[in-house]
Short mmCIF file of C-alpha atoms in Angstrom, two decimals:
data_model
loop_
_atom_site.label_atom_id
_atom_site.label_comp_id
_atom_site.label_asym_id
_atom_site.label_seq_id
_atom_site.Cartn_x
_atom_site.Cartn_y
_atom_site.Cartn_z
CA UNK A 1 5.49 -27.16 7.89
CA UNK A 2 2.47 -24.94 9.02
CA UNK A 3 4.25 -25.08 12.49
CA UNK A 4 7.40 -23.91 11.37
CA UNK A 5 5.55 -20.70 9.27
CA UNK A 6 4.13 -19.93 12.14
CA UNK A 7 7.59 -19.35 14.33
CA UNK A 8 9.15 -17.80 11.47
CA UNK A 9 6.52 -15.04 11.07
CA UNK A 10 6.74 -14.65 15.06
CA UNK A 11 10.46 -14.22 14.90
CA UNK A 12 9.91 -11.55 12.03
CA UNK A 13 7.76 -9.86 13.75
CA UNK A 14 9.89 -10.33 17.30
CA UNK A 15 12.67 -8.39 15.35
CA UNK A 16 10.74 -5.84 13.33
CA UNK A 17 11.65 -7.45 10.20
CA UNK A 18 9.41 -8.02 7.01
CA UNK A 19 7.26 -10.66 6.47
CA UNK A 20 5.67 -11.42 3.31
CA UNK A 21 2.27 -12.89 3.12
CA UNK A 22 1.91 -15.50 0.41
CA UNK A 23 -1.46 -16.84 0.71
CA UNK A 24 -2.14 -20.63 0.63
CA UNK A 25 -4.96 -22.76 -0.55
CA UNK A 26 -7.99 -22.59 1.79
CA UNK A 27 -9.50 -25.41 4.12
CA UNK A 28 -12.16 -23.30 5.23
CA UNK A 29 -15.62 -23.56 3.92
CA UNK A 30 -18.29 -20.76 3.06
CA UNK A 31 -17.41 -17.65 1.96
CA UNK A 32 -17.20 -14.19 2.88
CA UNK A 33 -20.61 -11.48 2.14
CA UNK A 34 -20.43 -8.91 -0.45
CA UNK A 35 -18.49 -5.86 -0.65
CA UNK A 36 -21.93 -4.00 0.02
CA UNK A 37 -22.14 -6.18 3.41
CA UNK A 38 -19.00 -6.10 4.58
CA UNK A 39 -18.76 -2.03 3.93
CA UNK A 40 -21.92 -1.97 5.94
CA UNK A 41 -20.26 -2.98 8.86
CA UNK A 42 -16.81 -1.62 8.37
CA UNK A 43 -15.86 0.99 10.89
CA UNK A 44 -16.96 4.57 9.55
CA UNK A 45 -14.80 7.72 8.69
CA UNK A 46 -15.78 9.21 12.35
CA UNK A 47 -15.26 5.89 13.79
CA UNK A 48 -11.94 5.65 12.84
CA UNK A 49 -10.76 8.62 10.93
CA UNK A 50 -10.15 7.02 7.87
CA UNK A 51 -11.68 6.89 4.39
CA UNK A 52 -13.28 2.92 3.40
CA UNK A 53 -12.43 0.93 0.84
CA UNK A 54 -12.73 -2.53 -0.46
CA UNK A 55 -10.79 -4.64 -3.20
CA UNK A 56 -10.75 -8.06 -4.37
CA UNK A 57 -7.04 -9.34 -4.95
CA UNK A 58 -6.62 -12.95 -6.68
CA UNK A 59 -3.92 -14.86 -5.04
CA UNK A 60 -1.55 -14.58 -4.25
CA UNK A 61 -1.70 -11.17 -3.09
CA UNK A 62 1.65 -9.96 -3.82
CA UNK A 63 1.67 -7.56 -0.78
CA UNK A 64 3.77 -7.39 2.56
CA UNK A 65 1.97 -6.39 5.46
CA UNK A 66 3.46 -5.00 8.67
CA UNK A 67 2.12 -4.94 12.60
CA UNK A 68 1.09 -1.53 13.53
CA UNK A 69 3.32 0.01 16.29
CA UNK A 70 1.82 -1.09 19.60
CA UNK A 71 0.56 -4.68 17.76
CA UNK A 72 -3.18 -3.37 17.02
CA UNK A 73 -3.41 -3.72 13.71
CA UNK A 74 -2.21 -4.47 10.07
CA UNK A 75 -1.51 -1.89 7.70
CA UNK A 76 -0.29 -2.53 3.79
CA UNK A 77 4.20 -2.15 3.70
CA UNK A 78 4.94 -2.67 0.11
CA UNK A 79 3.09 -4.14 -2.82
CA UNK A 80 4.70 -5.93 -5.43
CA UNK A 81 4.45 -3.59 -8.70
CA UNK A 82 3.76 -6.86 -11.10
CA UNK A 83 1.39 -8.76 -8.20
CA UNK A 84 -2.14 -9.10 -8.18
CA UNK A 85 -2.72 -6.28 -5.67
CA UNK A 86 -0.95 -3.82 -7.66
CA UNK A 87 -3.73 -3.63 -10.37
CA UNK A 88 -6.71 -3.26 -7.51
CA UNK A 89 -7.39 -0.43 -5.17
CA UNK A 90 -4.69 -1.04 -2.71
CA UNK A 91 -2.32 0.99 -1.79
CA UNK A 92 0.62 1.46 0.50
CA UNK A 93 -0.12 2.78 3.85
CA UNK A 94 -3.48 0.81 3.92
CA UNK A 95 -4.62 -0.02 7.20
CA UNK A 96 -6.36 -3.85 6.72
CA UNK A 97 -9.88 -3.65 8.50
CA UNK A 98 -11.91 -6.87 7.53
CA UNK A 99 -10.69 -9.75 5.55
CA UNK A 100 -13.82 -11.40 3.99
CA UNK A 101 -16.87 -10.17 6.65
CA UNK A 102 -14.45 -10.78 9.53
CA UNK A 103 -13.05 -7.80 11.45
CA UNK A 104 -9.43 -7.60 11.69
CA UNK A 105 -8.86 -3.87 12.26
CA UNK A 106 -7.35 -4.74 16.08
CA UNK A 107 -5.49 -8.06 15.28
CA UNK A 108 -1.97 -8.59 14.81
CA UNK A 109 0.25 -10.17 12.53
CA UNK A 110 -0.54 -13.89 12.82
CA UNK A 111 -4.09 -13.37 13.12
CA UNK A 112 -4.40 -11.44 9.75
CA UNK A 113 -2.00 -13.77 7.99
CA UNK A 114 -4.22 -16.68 8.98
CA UNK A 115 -7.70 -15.44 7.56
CA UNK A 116 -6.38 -14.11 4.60
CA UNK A 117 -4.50 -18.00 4.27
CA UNK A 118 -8.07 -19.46 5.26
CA UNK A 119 -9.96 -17.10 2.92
CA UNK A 120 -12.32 -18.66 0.83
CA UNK A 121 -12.63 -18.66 -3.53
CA UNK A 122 -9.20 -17.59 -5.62
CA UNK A 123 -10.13 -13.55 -4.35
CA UNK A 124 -9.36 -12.47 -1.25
CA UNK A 125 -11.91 -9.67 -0.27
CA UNK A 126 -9.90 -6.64 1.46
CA UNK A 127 -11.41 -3.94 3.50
CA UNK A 128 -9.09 -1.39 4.04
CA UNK A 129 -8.75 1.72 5.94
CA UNK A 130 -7.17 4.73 4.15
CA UNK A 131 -6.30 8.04 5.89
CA UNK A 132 -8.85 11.12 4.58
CA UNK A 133 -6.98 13.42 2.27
CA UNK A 134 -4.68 10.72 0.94
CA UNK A 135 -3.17 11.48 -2.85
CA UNK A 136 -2.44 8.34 -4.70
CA UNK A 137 1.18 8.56 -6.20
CA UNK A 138 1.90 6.38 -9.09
CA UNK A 139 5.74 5.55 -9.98
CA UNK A 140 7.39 4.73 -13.05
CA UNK A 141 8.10 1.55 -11.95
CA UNK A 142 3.97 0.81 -11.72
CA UNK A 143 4.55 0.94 -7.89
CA UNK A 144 1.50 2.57 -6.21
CA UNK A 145 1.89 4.33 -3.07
CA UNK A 146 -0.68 6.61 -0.54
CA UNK A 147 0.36 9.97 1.34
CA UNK A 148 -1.54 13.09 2.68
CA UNK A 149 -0.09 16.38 0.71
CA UNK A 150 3.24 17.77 2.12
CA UNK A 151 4.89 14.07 2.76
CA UNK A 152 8.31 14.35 0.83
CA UNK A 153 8.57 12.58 -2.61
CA UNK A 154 12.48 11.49 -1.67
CA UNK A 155 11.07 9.22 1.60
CA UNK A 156 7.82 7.66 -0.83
CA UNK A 157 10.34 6.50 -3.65
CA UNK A 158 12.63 4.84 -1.25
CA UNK A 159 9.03 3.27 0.15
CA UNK A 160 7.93 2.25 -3.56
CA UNK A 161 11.34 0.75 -4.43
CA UNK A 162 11.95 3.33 -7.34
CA UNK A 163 15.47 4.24 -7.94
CA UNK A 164 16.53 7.88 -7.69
CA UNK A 165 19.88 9.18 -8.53
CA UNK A 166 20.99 12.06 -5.87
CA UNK A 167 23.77 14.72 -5.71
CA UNK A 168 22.95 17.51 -3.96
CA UNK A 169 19.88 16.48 -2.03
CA UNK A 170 19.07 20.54 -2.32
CA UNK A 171 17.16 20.65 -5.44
CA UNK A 172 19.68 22.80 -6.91
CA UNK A 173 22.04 20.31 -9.39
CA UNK A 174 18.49 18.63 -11.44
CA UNK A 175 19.72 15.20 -10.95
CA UNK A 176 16.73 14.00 -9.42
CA UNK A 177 14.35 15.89 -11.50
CA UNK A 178 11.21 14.41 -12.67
CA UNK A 179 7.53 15.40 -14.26
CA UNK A 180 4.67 15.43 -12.23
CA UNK A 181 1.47 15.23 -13.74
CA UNK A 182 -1.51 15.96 -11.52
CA UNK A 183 -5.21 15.30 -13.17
CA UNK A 184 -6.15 17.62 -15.96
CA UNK A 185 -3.07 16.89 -17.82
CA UNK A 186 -1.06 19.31 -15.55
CA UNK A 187 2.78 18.33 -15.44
CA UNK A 188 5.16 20.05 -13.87
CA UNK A 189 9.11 19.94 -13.50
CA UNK A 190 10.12 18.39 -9.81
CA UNK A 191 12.90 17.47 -7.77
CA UNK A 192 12.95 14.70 -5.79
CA UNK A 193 15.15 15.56 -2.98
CA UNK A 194 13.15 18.68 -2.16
CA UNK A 195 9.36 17.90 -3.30
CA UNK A 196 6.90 17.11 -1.44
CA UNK A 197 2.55 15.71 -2.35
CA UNK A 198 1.20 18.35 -3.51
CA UNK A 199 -1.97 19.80 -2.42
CA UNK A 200 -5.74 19.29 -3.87
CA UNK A 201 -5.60 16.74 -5.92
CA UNK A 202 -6.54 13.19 -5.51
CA UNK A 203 -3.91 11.37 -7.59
CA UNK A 204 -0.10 12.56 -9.13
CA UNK A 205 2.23 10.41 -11.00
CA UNK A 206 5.58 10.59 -11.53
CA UNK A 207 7.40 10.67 -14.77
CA UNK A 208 10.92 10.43 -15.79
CA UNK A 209 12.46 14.14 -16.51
CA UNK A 210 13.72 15.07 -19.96
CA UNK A 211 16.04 17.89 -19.60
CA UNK A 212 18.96 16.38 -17.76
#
C-alpha cells in the first residue's frame, strides 16, 4: 500500500497536480530537538531572504504542499480552514525548511512527505520559511493566507477557497465589496476585483460588506 502512495504522489507531481499530505503513524524512533534548536540552525534571513518561523501542527496536518518550480523545495499550497494547521502559525506561501531538526529546505516532494509521515510524537514540528514583508490575510471563511503588500485580493481569495461574487471586475458595480480591517481597529470599504495588500501593516482581514 506504501508502494502504491508512493507512485501516486510521483504521478501528481509528474503532472503538476495536487497532492495532499495526510500524515501517517510513525515507525521512527527519537524525536526531533526543540524549536530553540532547530531555529538555531535554520537558514537565516540573509541566508535565504526569508523571515523564520516554527509551528507545531497535531496530525494530521490538514495542509497540501506543492514542489517548488525547478523541484528544490516545498512550499505550503492550501491549508484546510477547519485542520490542525489552520489554528498554528502557518500560512500559505510557506516555504517548509526543516521538519523536526532535519533540513528539508532543498528536497522535493517525496522526500518531505516521508519525514513529516516518519515524524515522531502526535506534533509535527515545522520550520518554515516566510518571505520578509509578508501581511497575513485572514478570510471569512477562517482561511489564512501570506502576501507582500500590492498582491491583488481577487488572485488570494481564489488561493484561500473564499467565494466572491463578480460583475464588473472594475470596482465600479460594489458587488465584490468587502471591509478590511487592518490593526488598530481600522476598517475600510474594498473591492475585490481591484484591491490589492495594503501597505505597513502586518496582518488585514477581510469582512463581509454591508451596503450592497
Amino acid at each position: 500500500m506504501r508502494a502504491l502512495l508512493r507512485l501516486l504522489a510521483l504521478c501528481l507531481l509528474s503532472t503538476g497536480a495536487r497532492a495532499f499530505v495526510w500524515p501517517h503513524a510513525s515507525t521512527r524512533g527519537g524525536r526531533g530537538r526543540s524549536a530553540s534548536a532547530a531555529s538555531a540552525s535554520a537558514p537565516s534571513e540573509d541566508e535565504e531572504g526569508l523571515m523564520v518561523t516554527i509551528a507545531k501542527v497535531r496530525r494530521p496536518l490538514g495542509v497540501i504542499l506543492e514542489e517548488r518550480e525547478g523541484g528544490s523545495g516545498v512550499e505550503v499550497l492550501d491549508i484546510d480552514p477547519r485542520g490542525n494547521a489552520a489554528g498554528e502559525d502557518v500560512l500559505v506561501g510557506d516555504r517548509v525548511l526543516m521538519i523536526d531538526a532535519q533540513q528539508c529546505g532543498d528536497e522535493g516532494f517525496d522526500a518531505v512527505a516521508g519525514r513529516i509521515g516518519a515524524s515522531a510524537g502526535d506534533r509535527v514540528e515545522l520550520t518554515l520559511g516566510r518571505r520578509i514583508g509578508t501581511v497575513r490575510i485572514i478570510w471569512p471563511n477562517g482561511a489564512q493566507s501570506g502576501a507582500l503588500p500590492g498582491e491583488p485580493l481577487q488572485e488570494l481569495a481564489l488561493k484561500a477557497r473564499y467565494p466572491v461574487k463578480y460583475a464588473c471586475t472594475s470596482g465600479s458595480c460594489g458587488t465584490c465589496e468587502h471591509r478590511l480591517r487592518t490593526p488598530g481597529d481600522d476598517i475600510r470599504y474594498t473591492r475585490l476585483c481591484v484591491a490589492r495588500v495594503p501597505k505597513g501593516k502586518e496582518v488585514a482581514q477581510v469582512l463581509p460588506g454591508d451596503r450592497f
